[in-house]
CSV table of C-alpha atoms and ligand atoms in Angstrom, one decimal:
chain,number,residue,atom,x,y,z
A,1,MET,CA,-18.3,10.5,-9.5
A,2,ASN,CA,-18.7,14.3,-9.3
A,3,GLN,CA,-17.1,17.1,-11.3
A,4,ASP,CA,-14.5,17.9,-8.6
A,5,ASP,CA,-13.3,14.3,-8.8
A,6,LEU,CA,-13.1,14.4,-12.6
A,7,SER,CA,-11.1,17.6,-12.6
A,8,ASP,CA,-8.8,15.9,-10.1
A,9,ILE,CA,-8.2,12.6,-11.9
A,10,GLN,CA,-5.4,12.5,-14.5
A,11,SER,CA,-7.0,12.0,-17.8
A,12,VAL,CA,-5.1,9.0,-19.2
A,13,ILE,CA,-6.6,6.8,-16.4
A,14,LEU,CA,-10.1,7.4,-17.8
A,15,TYR,CA,-9.4,8.1,-21.5
A,16,ALA,CA,-7.1,6.4,-24.1
A,17,TYR,CA,-6.5,9.7,-26.1
A,18,LYS,CA,-7.4,8.0,-29.3
A,19,ASN,CA,-7.4,11.5,-31.0
A,20,LEU,CA,-3.7,11.9,-29.9
A,21,PRO,CA,-1.9,9.2,-31.9
A,22,HIS,CA,1.7,10.4,-31.1
A,23,ALA,CA,3.1,9.5,-27.7
A,24,SER,CA,6.4,9.5,-25.9
A,25,TYR,CA,7.1,8.1,-22.4
A,26,LEU,CA,10.0,9.6,-20.5
A,27,ILE,CA,11.4,7.5,-17.7
A,28,LEU,CA,13.0,9.7,-15.1
A,29,SER,CA,15.6,9.2,-12.4
A,30,ILE,CA,15.3,12.2,-10.1
A,31,GLU,CA,18.8,13.2,-9.0
A,32,HIS,CA,17.9,16.5,-7.4
A,33,PRO,CA,14.5,16.3,-5.7
A,34,ASP,CA,14.3,20.1,-4.9
A,35,LEU,CA,15.0,21.1,-8.5
A,36,PHE,CA,12.5,18.5,-9.7
A,37,LYS,CA,9.8,19.8,-7.3
A,38,GLN,CA,10.5,23.3,-8.7
A,39,TRP,CA,10.0,21.9,-12.2
A,40,LEU,CA,6.8,20.1,-11.1
A,41,ARG,CA,5.4,23.4,-9.6
A,42,GLU,CA,6.0,25.1,-12.9
A,43,HIS,CA,4.5,22.4,-15.1
A,44,LEU,CA,1.6,21.4,-12.8
A,45,PRO,CA,-0.9,23.6,-14.8
A,46,GLU,CA,0.0,21.5,-17.9
A,47,VAL,CA,-1.0,18.2,-16.4
A,48,THR,CA,-4.2,17.0,-18.1
A,49,PRO,CA,-7.2,16.4,-16.0
A,50,SER,CA,-10.1,14.2,-17.1
A,51,THR,CA,-12.3,17.2,-17.7
A,52,GLN,CA,-10.0,18.5,-20.4
A,53,LYS,CA,-11.3,17.0,-23.6
A,54,ASP,CA,-10.6,18.0,-27.2
A,55,THR,CA,-7.1,18.9,-26.4
A,56,SER,CA,-4.3,18.7,-29.1
A,57,SER,CA,-1.7,17.5,-26.6
A,58,ALA,CA,-1.7,16.0,-23.1
A,59,LEU,CA,0.7,15.3,-20.2
A,60,ASN,CA,0.3,12.9,-17.3
A,61,ILE,CA,2.8,12.0,-14.6
A,62,ALA,CA,3.3,8.9,-12.3
A,63,PHE,CA,5.9,7.9,-9.7
A,64,THR,CA,7.5,4.7,-8.5
A,65,SER,CA,7.7,3.9,-4.8
A,66,SER,CA,11.3,5.2,-4.7
A,67,GLY,CA,10.3,8.3,-6.6
A,68,LEU,CA,7.7,9.2,-3.9
A,69,GLU,CA,10.2,8.6,-1.1
A,70,ASN,CA,12.8,10.6,-3.0
A,71,LEU,CA,10.4,13.6,-3.2
A,72,GLY,CA,9.9,13.4,0.5
A,73,LEU,CA,6.6,11.6,1.0
A,74,PRO,CA,6.6,10.9,4.7
A,75,GLN,CA,6.9,7.4,6.0
A,76,ASP,CA,3.4,7.4,7.6
A,77,THR,CA,1.8,8.0,4.2
A,78,HIS,CA,4.2,5.9,2.1
A,79,GLU,CA,3.7,2.8,4.2
A,80,GLN,CA,0.0,2.8,3.4
A,81,PHE,CA,0.7,2.0,-0.3
A,82,SER,CA,0.2,-1.6,-1.3
A,83,ARG,CA,3.0,-4.1,-0.7
A,84,GLU,CA,3.3,-4.9,-4.4
A,85,PHE,CA,3.9,-1.2,-5.3
A,86,LYS,CA,6.4,-0.7,-2.5
A,87,GLU,CA,8.4,-3.8,-3.3
A,88,GLY,CA,8.4,-3.1,-7.0
A,89,ILE,CA,7.9,-5.4,-10.0
A,90,TYR,CA,11.2,-7.2,-10.0
A,91,THR,CA,11.5,-9.0,-6.6
A,92,GLU,CA,12.6,-12.6,-7.0
A,93,LYS,CA,9.1,-14.0,-6.1
A,94,ARG,CA,7.3,-11.5,-8.3
A,95,SER,CA,9.6,-12.2,-11.3
A,96,GLN,CA,8.7,-15.9,-11.0
A,97,LEU,CA,5.0,-15.3,-10.9
A,98,LEU,CA,5.0,-12.7,-13.7
A,99,GLY,CA,7.1,-14.9,-15.9
A,100,ASP,CA,10.1,-12.5,-15.8
A,101,ILE,CA,12.6,-15.3,-15.9
A,102,GLY,CA,15.1,-16.5,-18.5
A,103,SER,CA,15.3,-14.0,-21.4
A,104,ASN,CA,12.6,-12.0,-19.6
A,105,ALA,CA,14.6,-11.6,-16.4
A,106,SER,CA,15.2,-8.1,-15.1
A,107,GLU,CA,19.0,-8.3,-15.5
A,108,HIS,CA,18.5,-8.2,-19.3
A,109,TRP,CA,16.1,-5.2,-19.1
A,110,GLU,CA,16.9,-1.9,-20.9
A,111,TRP,CA,15.5,0.1,-18.1
A,112,GLY,CA,14.0,-0.7,-14.6
A,113,GLY,CA,15.2,-3.6,-12.5
A,114,LYS,CA,17.9,-3.5,-9.8
A,115,ALA,CA,21.0,-2.9,-11.9
A,116,ARG,CA,19.9,0.2,-13.7
A,117,PRO,CA,19.6,3.7,-12.5
A,118,THR,CA,16.5,3.8,-10.2
A,119,VAL,CA,13.3,4.6,-12.0
A,120,ASP,CA,11.5,7.4,-10.1
A,121,ALA,CA,8.9,8.8,-12.4
A,122,ILE,CA,7.4,8.7,-15.8
A,123,LEU,CA,6.1,11.5,-18.0
A,124,LEU,CA,3.5,10.4,-20.5
A,125,CYS,CA,3.3,12.9,-23.4
A,126,PHE,CA,0.7,12.8,-26.1
A,127,SER,CA,0.0,14.9,-29.2
A,128,GLU,CA,-2.1,15.1,-32.3
A,129,THR,CA,0.9,15.5,-34.5
A,130,GLU,CA,4.5,14.3,-34.6
A,131,SER,CA,5.8,17.9,-34.5
A,132,GLY,CA,3.5,18.8,-31.6
A,133,LEU,CA,4.9,15.8,-29.7
A,134,SER,CA,8.4,16.9,-30.4
A,135,ASP,CA,7.6,20.5,-29.2
A,136,LEU,CA,6.0,19.2,-26.1
A,137,VAL,CA,8.9,16.9,-25.2
A,138,THR,CA,11.4,19.7,-25.8
A,139,HIS,CA,9.4,22.1,-23.7
A,140,LEU,CA,9.1,19.7,-20.8
A,141,THR,CA,12.7,18.5,-20.9
A,142,TYR,CA,14.4,21.8,-21.8
A,143,GLU,CA,15.6,22.4,-18.2
A,144,LEU,CA,14.8,19.1,-16.7
A,145,GLU,CA,17.6,17.2,-18.5
A,146,ALA,CA,20.2,19.4,-16.7
A,147,TYR,CA,19.4,17.7,-13.4
A,148,THR,CA,17.5,14.5,-14.2
A,149,SER,CA,18.5,11.5,-16.2
A,150,ILE,CA,15.9,10.7,-18.8
A,151,HIS,CA,15.3,7.5,-20.7
A,152,PRO,CA,12.8,8.2,-23.6
A,153,LEU,CA,10.5,5.4,-24.8
A,154,THR,CA,8.9,6.0,-28.2
A,155,THR,CA,5.6,4.7,-29.6
A,156,GLU,CA,4.4,4.2,-33.1
A,157,ALA,CA,0.8,4.6,-34.3
A,158,LEU,CA,0.2,1.5,-36.5
A,159,TYR,CA,-2.3,1.1,-39.4
A,160,GLU,CA,-5.9,0.8,-38.2
A,161,ARG,CA,-4.9,0.7,-34.5
A,162,LYS,CA,-3.3,-2.7,-34.8
A,163,GLU,CA,-0.5,-4.2,-32.8
A,164,HIS,CA,2.6,-5.6,-34.5
A,165,PHE,CA,1.4,-9.2,-35.0
A,166,GLY,CA,-1.3,-7.6,-37.1
A,167,PHE,CA,-4.4,-7.7,-34.9
A,168,ARG,CA,-6.7,-4.8,-34.0
A,169,ASP,CA,-6.0,-3.8,-30.4
A,170,GLY,CA,-7.9,-1.9,-27.8
A,171,VAL,CA,-11.2,-3.5,-28.7
A,172,SER,CA,-12.4,-4.8,-25.3
A,173,GLN,CA,-12.1,-2.4,-22.4
A,174,PRO,CA,-14.2,-2.2,-19.3
A,175,GLY,CA,-15.9,1.1,-18.6
A,176,ILE,CA,-16.4,2.9,-15.3
A,177,LYS,CA,-19.9,3.3,-13.9
A,178,GLY,CA,-21.0,6.9,-14.1
A,179,ILE,CA,-18.3,7.8,-16.6
A,180,HIS,CA,-18.3,5.6,-19.6
A,181,THR,CA,-22.0,5.4,-19.8
A,182,GLN,CA,-22.0,4.2,-23.4
A,183,ASN,CA,-20.0,1.1,-22.5
A,184,SER,CA,-22.2,-2.0,-21.8
A,185,ASP,CA,-19.4,-3.5,-19.7
A,186,GLN,CA,-19.1,-1.2,-16.7
A,187,LEU,CA,-17.4,-1.7,-13.3
A,188,PRO,CA,-17.5,0.4,-10.1
A,189,ALA,CA,-14.9,3.3,-10.0
A,190,GLY,CA,-13.1,1.7,-7.1
A,191,GLU,CA,-11.8,-1.1,-9.4
A,192,PHE,CA,-9.5,1.5,-10.9
A,193,LEU,CA,-9.4,4.5,-8.6
A,194,LEU,CA,-8.2,4.5,-5.0
A,195,GLY,CA,-10.7,5.7,-2.4
A,196,HIS,CA,-13.8,4.8,-4.5
A,197,THR,CA,-16.2,2.0,-4.0
A,198,SER,CA,-15.1,-1.3,-5.5
A,199,ALA,CA,-17.0,-4.3,-6.8
A,200,TYR,CA,-16.8,-5.6,-3.2
A,201,GLY,CA,-18.9,-2.7,-2.0
A,202,SER,CA,-16.1,-1.1,0.1
A,203,ASP,CA,-13.7,1.8,-0.6
A,204,THR,CA,-10.4,0.8,-2.2
A,205,PRO,CA,-7.7,1.7,0.3
A,206,ALA,CA,-6.1,5.1,-0.4
A,207,PRO,CA,-2.9,6.2,1.4
A,208,GLY,CA,-3.5,9.3,3.5
A,209,SER,CA,-7.3,8.7,3.9
A,210,GLU,CA,-6.9,8.3,7.6
A,211,HIS,CA,-4.6,11.3,8.2
A,212,ASP,CA,-6.0,14.2,10.1
A,213,LYS,CA,-7.2,17.0,7.7
A,214,SER,CA,-4.3,19.2,8.8
A,215,HIS,CA,-1.7,16.6,7.7
A,216,ARG,CA,0.1,17.9,4.6
A,217,TYR,CA,-0.6,14.6,2.8
A,218,ALA,CA,-4.2,14.1,3.9
A,219,ASN,CA,-6.1,12.0,1.3
A,220,PHE,CA,-2.9,11.7,-0.9
A,221,GLY,CA,-4.0,8.5,-2.6
A,222,TYR,CA,-7.6,9.5,-3.4
A,223,ASN,CA,-8.4,9.7,-7.1
A,224,GLY,CA,-5.0,8.0,-7.9
A,225,SER,CA,-4.4,4.7,-9.7
A,226,TYR,CA,-1.6,2.1,-10.0
A,227,LEU,CA,0.0,2.0,-13.4
A,228,VAL,CA,1.7,-1.2,-14.7
A,229,PHE,CA,4.2,-0.4,-17.4
A,230,ARG,CA,5.9,-3.3,-19.4
A,231,GLN,CA,8.0,-2.8,-22.5
A,232,LEU,CA,7.2,-6.1,-24.4
A,233,GLU,CA,9.3,-6.8,-27.5
A,234,GLN,CA,7.5,-8.8,-30.1
A,235,ASP,CA,9.2,-11.3,-32.5
A,236,VAL,CA,6.8,-10.7,-35.3
A,237,GLN,CA,8.7,-12.7,-37.9
A,238,GLY,CA,9.1,-15.6,-35.4
A,239,PHE,CA,5.3,-15.5,-34.9
A,240,TRP,CA,4.4,-15.7,-38.6
A,241,ARG,CA,7.3,-18.1,-39.4
A,242,TYR,CA,6.0,-20.5,-36.8
A,243,LEU,CA,2.5,-20.3,-38.3
A,244,ASP,CA,3.9,-20.7,-41.8
A,245,ASN,CA,5.4,-24.0,-40.8
A,246,GLN,CA,2.1,-25.3,-39.4
A,247,SER,CA,0.2,-25.4,-42.6
A,248,SER,CA,0.7,-25.0,-46.4
A,249,GLU,CA,-2.6,-23.0,-46.8
A,250,GLU,CA,-2.4,-19.3,-46.2
A,251,ASN,CA,-6.0,-19.1,-44.9
A,252,ASP,CA,-5.1,-21.8,-42.3
A,253,LYS,CA,-2.1,-19.8,-41.1
A,254,VAL,CA,-4.2,-16.7,-40.4
A,255,TYR,CA,-6.9,-19.0,-38.9
A,256,LEU,CA,-4.4,-20.4,-36.5
A,257,ALA,CA,-3.1,-17.0,-35.6
A,258,ALA,CA,-6.7,-15.9,-35.0
A,259,LYS,CA,-7.2,-18.9,-32.8
A,260,MET,CA,-4.2,-17.8,-30.7
A,261,VAL,CA,-5.6,-14.3,-30.2
A,262,GLY,CA,-9.3,-15.1,-30.1
A,263,ARG,CA,-10.1,-12.4,-32.6
A,264,TRP,CA,-9.5,-12.1,-36.4
A,265,PRO,CA,-7.0,-9.4,-37.5
A,266,ASN,CA,-9.8,-6.9,-38.0
A,267,GLY,CA,-11.0,-7.4,-34.4
A,268,ALA,CA,-14.0,-9.6,-35.1
A,269,PRO,CA,-14.4,-12.1,-32.3
A,270,LEU,CA,-14.1,-15.8,-33.1
A,271,GLU,CA,-17.0,-16.4,-30.7
A,272,LEU,CA,-19.3,-14.7,-33.2
A,273,PHE,CA,-17.4,-15.5,-36.4
A,274,PRO,CA,-15.7,-18.8,-35.8
A,275,ASP,CA,-15.0,-19.9,-39.4
A,276,ARG,CA,-13.7,-16.9,-41.3
A,277,GLU,CA,-12.9,-13.2,-40.9
A,278,PRO,CA,-16.0,-11.1,-41.9
A,279,GLU,CA,-15.2,-8.4,-44.3
A,280,HIS,CA,-17.5,-6.0,-42.3
A,281,PHE,CA,-18.9,-6.4,-38.9
A,282,ASN,CA,-20.7,-4.0,-36.6
A,283,PRO,CA,-18.1,-2.7,-34.1
A,284,ASN,CA,-20.8,-2.5,-31.5
A,285,SER,CA,-21.1,-6.2,-31.6
A,286,ALA,CA,-17.3,-6.7,-31.1
A,287,ASN,CA,-17.9,-7.4,-27.4
A,288,SER,CA,-21.5,-8.7,-27.4
A,289,PHE,CA,-20.5,-12.2,-26.5
A,290,ASP,CA,-19.4,-14.3,-23.6
A,291,PHE,CA,-18.1,-17.9,-23.7
A,292,SER,CA,-21.0,-19.5,-22.0
A,293,GLY,CA,-22.2,-21.2,-25.2
A,294,ASP,CA,-18.7,-22.5,-26.0
A,295,THR,CA,-17.7,-24.3,-22.9
A,296,MET,CA,-15.4,-26.7,-24.9
A,297,GLY,CA,-13.7,-23.8,-26.7
A,298,HIS,CA,-14.7,-25.0,-30.2
A,299,LYS,CA,-15.1,-21.4,-31.4
A,300,CYS,CA,-12.6,-19.6,-29.3
A,301,PRO,CA,-9.9,-21.8,-27.8
A,302,MET,CA,-9.6,-21.9,-24.0
A,303,ALA,CA,-5.9,-21.1,-24.4
A,304,SER,CA,-6.4,-18.1,-26.6
A,305,HIS,CA,-5.1,-14.7,-25.4
A,306,ILE,CA,-8.5,-13.0,-25.0
A,307,ARG,CA,-10.2,-15.9,-23.4
A,308,ARG,CA,-7.6,-16.3,-20.7
A,309,THR,CA,-7.1,-12.6,-20.0
A,310,ASN,CA,-10.8,-12.1,-19.6
A,311,PRO,CA,-12.7,-15.4,-19.4
A,312,ARG,CA,-16.0,-13.5,-19.2
A,313,ALA,CA,-18.8,-16.1,-18.3
A,314,THR,CA,-16.8,-19.3,-18.7
A,315,ASP,CA,-17.1,-22.5,-17.0
A,316,LEU,CA,-14.8,-21.8,-14.0
A,317,GLY,CA,-16.8,-24.2,-11.9
A,318,LEU,CA,-19.3,-21.5,-11.0
A,319,ASP,CA,-22.7,-20.6,-12.2
A,320,GLU,CA,-22.8,-17.9,-14.9
A,321,ASP,CA,-23.6,-14.9,-12.7
A,322,GLU,CA,-21.0,-15.9,-10.2
A,323,ALA,CA,-18.5,-16.5,-12.9
A,324,VAL,CA,-18.9,-13.0,-14.3
A,325,ARG,CA,-18.7,-11.5,-10.9
A,326,SER,CA,-15.6,-13.4,-10.1
A,327,VAL,CA,-13.9,-12.6,-13.4
A,328,ASN,CA,-14.8,-8.9,-13.0
A,329,HIS,CA,-12.6,-8.8,-9.9
A,330,HIS,CA,-9.6,-9.2,-12.3
A,331,ARG,CA,-10.1,-6.5,-14.9
A,332,ILE,CA,-7.7,-3.8,-16.0
A,333,LEU,CA,-7.9,-0.6,-18.1
A,334,ARG,CA,-5.4,-1.1,-20.9
A,335,ARG,CA,-3.6,2.0,-22.3
A,336,GLY,CA,-0.8,0.3,-24.3
A,337,ARG,CA,0.7,1.6,-27.6
A,338,PRO,CA,3.0,-0.1,-30.1
A,339,TYR,CA,6.6,1.0,-30.6
A,340,GLY,CA,9.0,0.4,-33.5
A,341,LYS,CA,8.4,0.2,-37.3
A,342,PRO,CA,6.0,-2.5,-38.4
A,343,LEU,CA,7.2,-5.5,-40.4
A,344,HIS,CA,4.7,-4.4,-43.1
A,345,SER,CA,3.1,-1.0,-43.2
A,346,LYS,CA,-0.5,-2.4,-43.4
A,347,LEU,CA,0.3,-5.4,-41.2
A,348,LEU,CA,-1.2,-7.8,-43.7
A,349,PRO,CA,-0.6,-11.4,-42.6
A,350,THR,CA,0.0,-12.3,-46.3
A,351,SER,CA,2.8,-9.7,-46.5
A,352,MET,CA,4.2,-10.4,-43.0
A,353,LEU,CA,4.5,-14.1,-43.9
A,354,LYS,CA,6.9,-13.2,-46.7
A,355,ALA,CA,8.6,-10.1,-45.2
A,356,GLU,CA,12.3,-10.1,-44.6
A,357,ASP,CA,13.4,-9.0,-41.2
A,358,ASN,CA,14.9,-5.5,-41.3
A,359,GLY,CA,16.7,-6.0,-38.0
A,360,GLU,CA,14.5,-3.4,-36.2
A,361,THR,CA,13.0,-4.1,-32.8
A,362,ARG,CA,9.3,-3.6,-32.2
A,363,GLY,CA,6.8,-4.3,-29.6
A,364,LEU,CA,4.1,-3.0,-27.3
A,365,GLN,CA,4.5,-0.4,-24.5
A,366,PHE,CA,2.0,-2.2,-22.4
A,367,LEU,CA,0.3,0.1,-19.8
A,368,CYS,CA,-2.6,-0.7,-17.6
A,369,PHE,CA,-4.4,0.9,-14.7
A,370,ASN,CA,-5.9,-0.9,-11.7
A,371,ALA,CA,-6.6,-0.3,-8.1
A,372,ASP,CA,-5.2,-3.5,-6.7
A,373,LEU,CA,-2.0,-4.8,-8.4
A,374,ALA,CA,-2.2,-8.2,-6.8
A,375,ARG,CA,-5.9,-8.9,-7.5
A,376,GLN,CA,-6.0,-7.4,-11.0
A,377,PHE,CA,-2.8,-7.3,-13.1
A,378,GLU,CA,-0.8,-9.9,-11.2
A,379,PHE,CA,-3.7,-12.3,-11.0
A,380,ILE,CA,-4.2,-12.2,-14.8
A,381,GLN,CA,-0.5,-12.6,-15.5
A,382,GLN,CA,0.1,-15.4,-12.9
A,383,THR,CA,-3.2,-17.3,-12.7
A,384,TRP,CA,-4.4,-17.0,-16.3
A,385,VAL,CA,-1.5,-16.0,-18.7
A,386,ASN,CA,1.3,-18.1,-17.1
A,387,ASN,CA,-0.8,-21.1,-16.0
A,388,GLU,CA,-0.4,-24.1,-18.3
A,389,LYS,CA,-3.3,-25.7,-16.5
A,390,PHE,CA,-5.7,-22.8,-17.1
A,391,ASN,CA,-9.3,-23.9,-17.3
A,392,GLY,CA,-8.7,-27.6,-17.9
A,393,LEU,CA,-5.7,-27.2,-20.1
A,394,TYR,CA,-2.6,-29.3,-19.6
A,395,ASN,CA,0.5,-27.7,-21.1
A,396,ASP,CA,-0.6,-24.4,-22.7
A,397,LEU,CA,0.6,-21.0,-21.6
A,398,ASP,CA,-0.8,-17.9,-23.2
A,399,PRO,CA,0.1,-18.4,-26.9
A,400,LEU,CA,1.2,-14.7,-27.4
A,401,LEU,CA,2.8,-14.0,-24.0
A,402,GLY,CA,4.0,-17.3,-22.5
A,403,ALA,CA,7.7,-17.5,-21.5
A,404,ARG,CA,8.6,-20.8,-23.2
A,405,PRO,CA,9.9,-23.3,-22.8
A,406,ARG,CA,9.8,-23.4,-19.0
A,407,PRO,CA,13.2,-24.1,-17.4
A,408,SER,CA,11.6,-26.7,-15.2
A,409,GLY,CA,8.2,-28.5,-14.8
A,410,PRO,CA,5.7,-28.6,-17.8
A,411,SER,CA,7.2,-26.8,-20.8
A,412,GLY,CA,4.0,-24.9,-21.5
A,413,ASP,CA,4.6,-24.8,-25.2
A,414,ASP,CA,1.5,-26.5,-26.5
A,415,PHE,CA,-1.4,-24.7,-28.1
A,416,SER,CA,-4.6,-26.8,-28.1
A,417,ILE,CA,-7.5,-26.1,-30.4
A,418,ALA,CA,-10.7,-28.0,-29.5
A,419,LYS,CA,-12.2,-29.5,-32.7
A,420,LYS,CA,-14.6,-32.3,-33.7
A,421,PRO,CA,-13.9,-35.2,-34.1
A,422,ILE,CA,-10.4,-34.6,-32.6
A,423,ARG,CA,-8.5,-31.8,-31.1
A,424,GLN,CA,-5.6,-30.1,-32.9
A,425,ARG,CA,-2.5,-29.5,-30.9
A,426,LEU,CA,0.3,-27.2,-32.0
A,427,LYS,CA,3.6,-28.3,-30.4
A,428,CYS,CA,6.8,-26.5,-29.4
A,429,VAL,CA,5.3,-23.0,-29.7
A,430,PRO,CA,8.3,-20.6,-29.2
A,431,GLN,CA,8.3,-17.5,-27.1
A,432,PHE,CA,7.1,-14.5,-29.1
A,433,VAL,CA,7.2,-11.8,-26.5
A,434,THR,CA,10.1,-10.7,-24.3
A,435,THR,CA,10.1,-8.3,-21.4
A,436,ARG,CA,12.6,-5.4,-22.0
A,437,GLY,CA,11.8,-3.2,-19.1
A,438,ALA,CA,9.1,-2.8,-16.5
A,439,SER,CA,8.0,-0.9,-13.4
A,440,TYR,CA,5.0,-0.3,-11.2
A,441,PHE,CA,4.0,3.4,-10.9
A,442,PHE,CA,1.4,5.3,-8.9
A,443,MET,CA,-0.4,8.0,-10.9
A,444,PRO,CA,-1.6,10.6,-8.3
A,445,SER,CA,-4.5,13.0,-8.5
A,446,LEU,CA,-3.8,16.6,-9.4
A,447,SER,CA,-4.3,17.6,-5.8
A,448,ALA,CA,-1.7,15.0,-4.7
A,449,LEU,CA,0.7,16.2,-7.3
A,450,LYS,CA,0.4,19.7,-5.7
A,451,GLN,CA,1.1,18.1,-2.3
A,452,LEU,CA,4.2,16.5,-3.7
A,453,ALA,CA,5.4,19.6,-5.5
A,454,HIS,CA,5.4,21.8,-2.4
A,455,THR,CA,8.6,22.1,-0.3
A,456,ASP,CA,8.9,22.2,3.4
A,457,THR,CA,9.2,26.0,3.3
A,458,ASP,CA,5.8,26.2,1.6
A,459,ALA,CA,4.1,24.4,4.5
B,1,HEM,C1,2.9,-7.9,-26.8
B,1,HEM,C2,2.0,-8.2,-25.9
B,1,HEM,C3,0.5,-8.2,-26.2
B,1,HEM,C4,-0.1,-8.3,-27.4
B,1,HEM,C5,0.5,-8.4,-28.8
B,1,HEM,C6,-1.5,-8.3,-27.1
B,1,HEM,C7,-2.5,-8.3,-28.0
B,1,HEM,C8,-3.9,-8.3,-27.8
B,1,HEM,C9,-4.9,-8.3,-28.7
B,1,HEM,C10,-4.7,-8.3,-30.3
B,1,HEM,C11,-6.1,-8.3,-28.1
B,1,HEM,C12,-7.5,-8.3,-28.7
B,1,HEM,C13,-8.1,-6.9,-28.9
B,1,HEM,C14,-8.7,-6.2,-27.8
B,1,HEM,O1,-9.6,-6.7,-27.1
B,1,HEM,O2,-8.2,-5.2,-27.4
B,1,HEM,C15,-5.8,-8.2,-26.7
B,1,HEM,C16,-6.8,-8.2,-25.6
B,1,HEM,C17,-6.4,-8.2,-24.3
B,1,HEM,N1,-5.2,-8.3,-23.7
B,1,HEM,FE1,-3.5,-8.3,-24.7
B,1,HEM,N2,-1.7,-8.2,-25.7
B,1,HEM,C18,-0.4,-8.2,-25.1
B,1,HEM,C19,-0.1,-8.2,-23.8
B,1,HEM,C20,-1.1,-8.2,-22.8
B,1,HEM,C21,-0.8,-8.3,-21.4
B,1,HEM,C22,0.6,-8.3,-20.8
B,1,HEM,C23,-2.0,-8.4,-20.7
B,1,HEM,C24,-2.2,-8.5,-19.2
B,1,HEM,C25,-1.5,-9.2,-18.4
B,1,HEM,C26,-3.0,-8.3,-21.7
B,1,HEM,C27,-4.4,-8.3,-21.4
B,1,HEM,C28,-5.3,-8.2,-22.4
B,1,HEM,C29,-6.8,-8.1,-22.0
B,1,HEM,C30,-7.4,-8.0,-20.6
B,1,HEM,C31,-7.4,-8.1,-23.2
B,1,HEM,C32,-9.0,-8.0,-23.4
B,1,HEM,C33,-9.6,-9.3,-23.3
B,1,HEM,C34,-11.1,-9.1,-23.5
B,1,HEM,O3,-11.7,-8.4,-22.6
B,1,HEM,O4,-11.7,-9.7,-24.4
B,1,HEM,N3,-2.4,-8.3,-22.9
B,1,HEM,N4,-4.5,-8.2,-26.5
């Protein structure tokens, strides 16, 4: 990856902006494409490239398939995008495989889906301070709101980078070879960026790569990435209340919650600390494990969230090297942030077990980047998260994410914990997470944003 590429790639793909804790996401419906292009031309210099570090605020932009069409991307370029992106996240078939059924179904969503105004684009705004974020959003939307409908989505930086159930988030993340050189878990750039070499040794298809150089949209997809955005509401009280009913011992309740996640609330992995949460642990060791020594799931249950979203080297019927290679074809770069006030400011399980619900909604604005929606995000969601038979299980969906009970077939509402001499099985696990909105986006490179922003008269 050379410097030219880095200054062309939008920064949020490569960096999580941990130093910019305040964020707002603006979902746009572009009503007047020409005016929007004019806005884009004016604000292009503010879009943050990957070379721009130590900034106090950042802006990144992505588009849906309809957004690209709306802005005039010609058919011969548009048709080269992947089928999943062009069809969108809410087709009947895709809703089934992603678990967007029942209360998760798109007809109940607050944004996205067929019945709402079409989602065309998203502005991702980040800042060091709350006032900085407010200034940035005002600056960006000052004129835009006159001709574009805007649905703002907020975020909330929680104590010690936890998510609302009370667990440290953003602990395990793959790195990109040649960029995240400190990360021991690195994958080729083509797993996340179009037009680069993937783990299969070939370049990930990038729309426009076969256009003649004189084509206005030549190489349009290069250095871009697909963005999955899901607003996932969390029933935090329901989660802790369910665990409260499973045991009379407080330590046991936290232990069961940790078994569901696969990590303790402070992020320590069960694989290394199976019995109790360590007060301190070396964060560098947070990912120095795989599950090869725990093929029965005695330390970290097979059904747990982290084991099924990244089985690492598990017994998937393959030898260890082959298993790692195979699992690594299904990795994602997560960039999610919580939204809504926490049930308890420090997210302590002891306090959340007792907290009264204040009626506020809360959850995770789940974002992830990948180069192949079907092979990466959709595979995880369909084959691992929403599969009650995952890795030898029988009736266990992902304990955090599963859409339960299923309307037909196995209910998927068990949670099995392998133990000696006999396994423990939690029954009737309710649904804790509900989809409230979702869309697939494409985040173009800075050069592709320029191609989009220009009008026919500029050609
Ligand atoms: C409200 C919804 C969710 C919650 C509360 C949640 C929570 C967590 C937590 C606490 C961790 C462990 C810390 C870490 O490694 O960062 C984690 C890891 C992870 N989650 Fe989620 N998650 C949610 C949704 C999702 C979704 C929708 C996906 C993808 C389909 C996903 C994929 C992953 C992956 C890939 C990991 C890292 C596994 C590893 O490499 O060890 N999560 N999540």
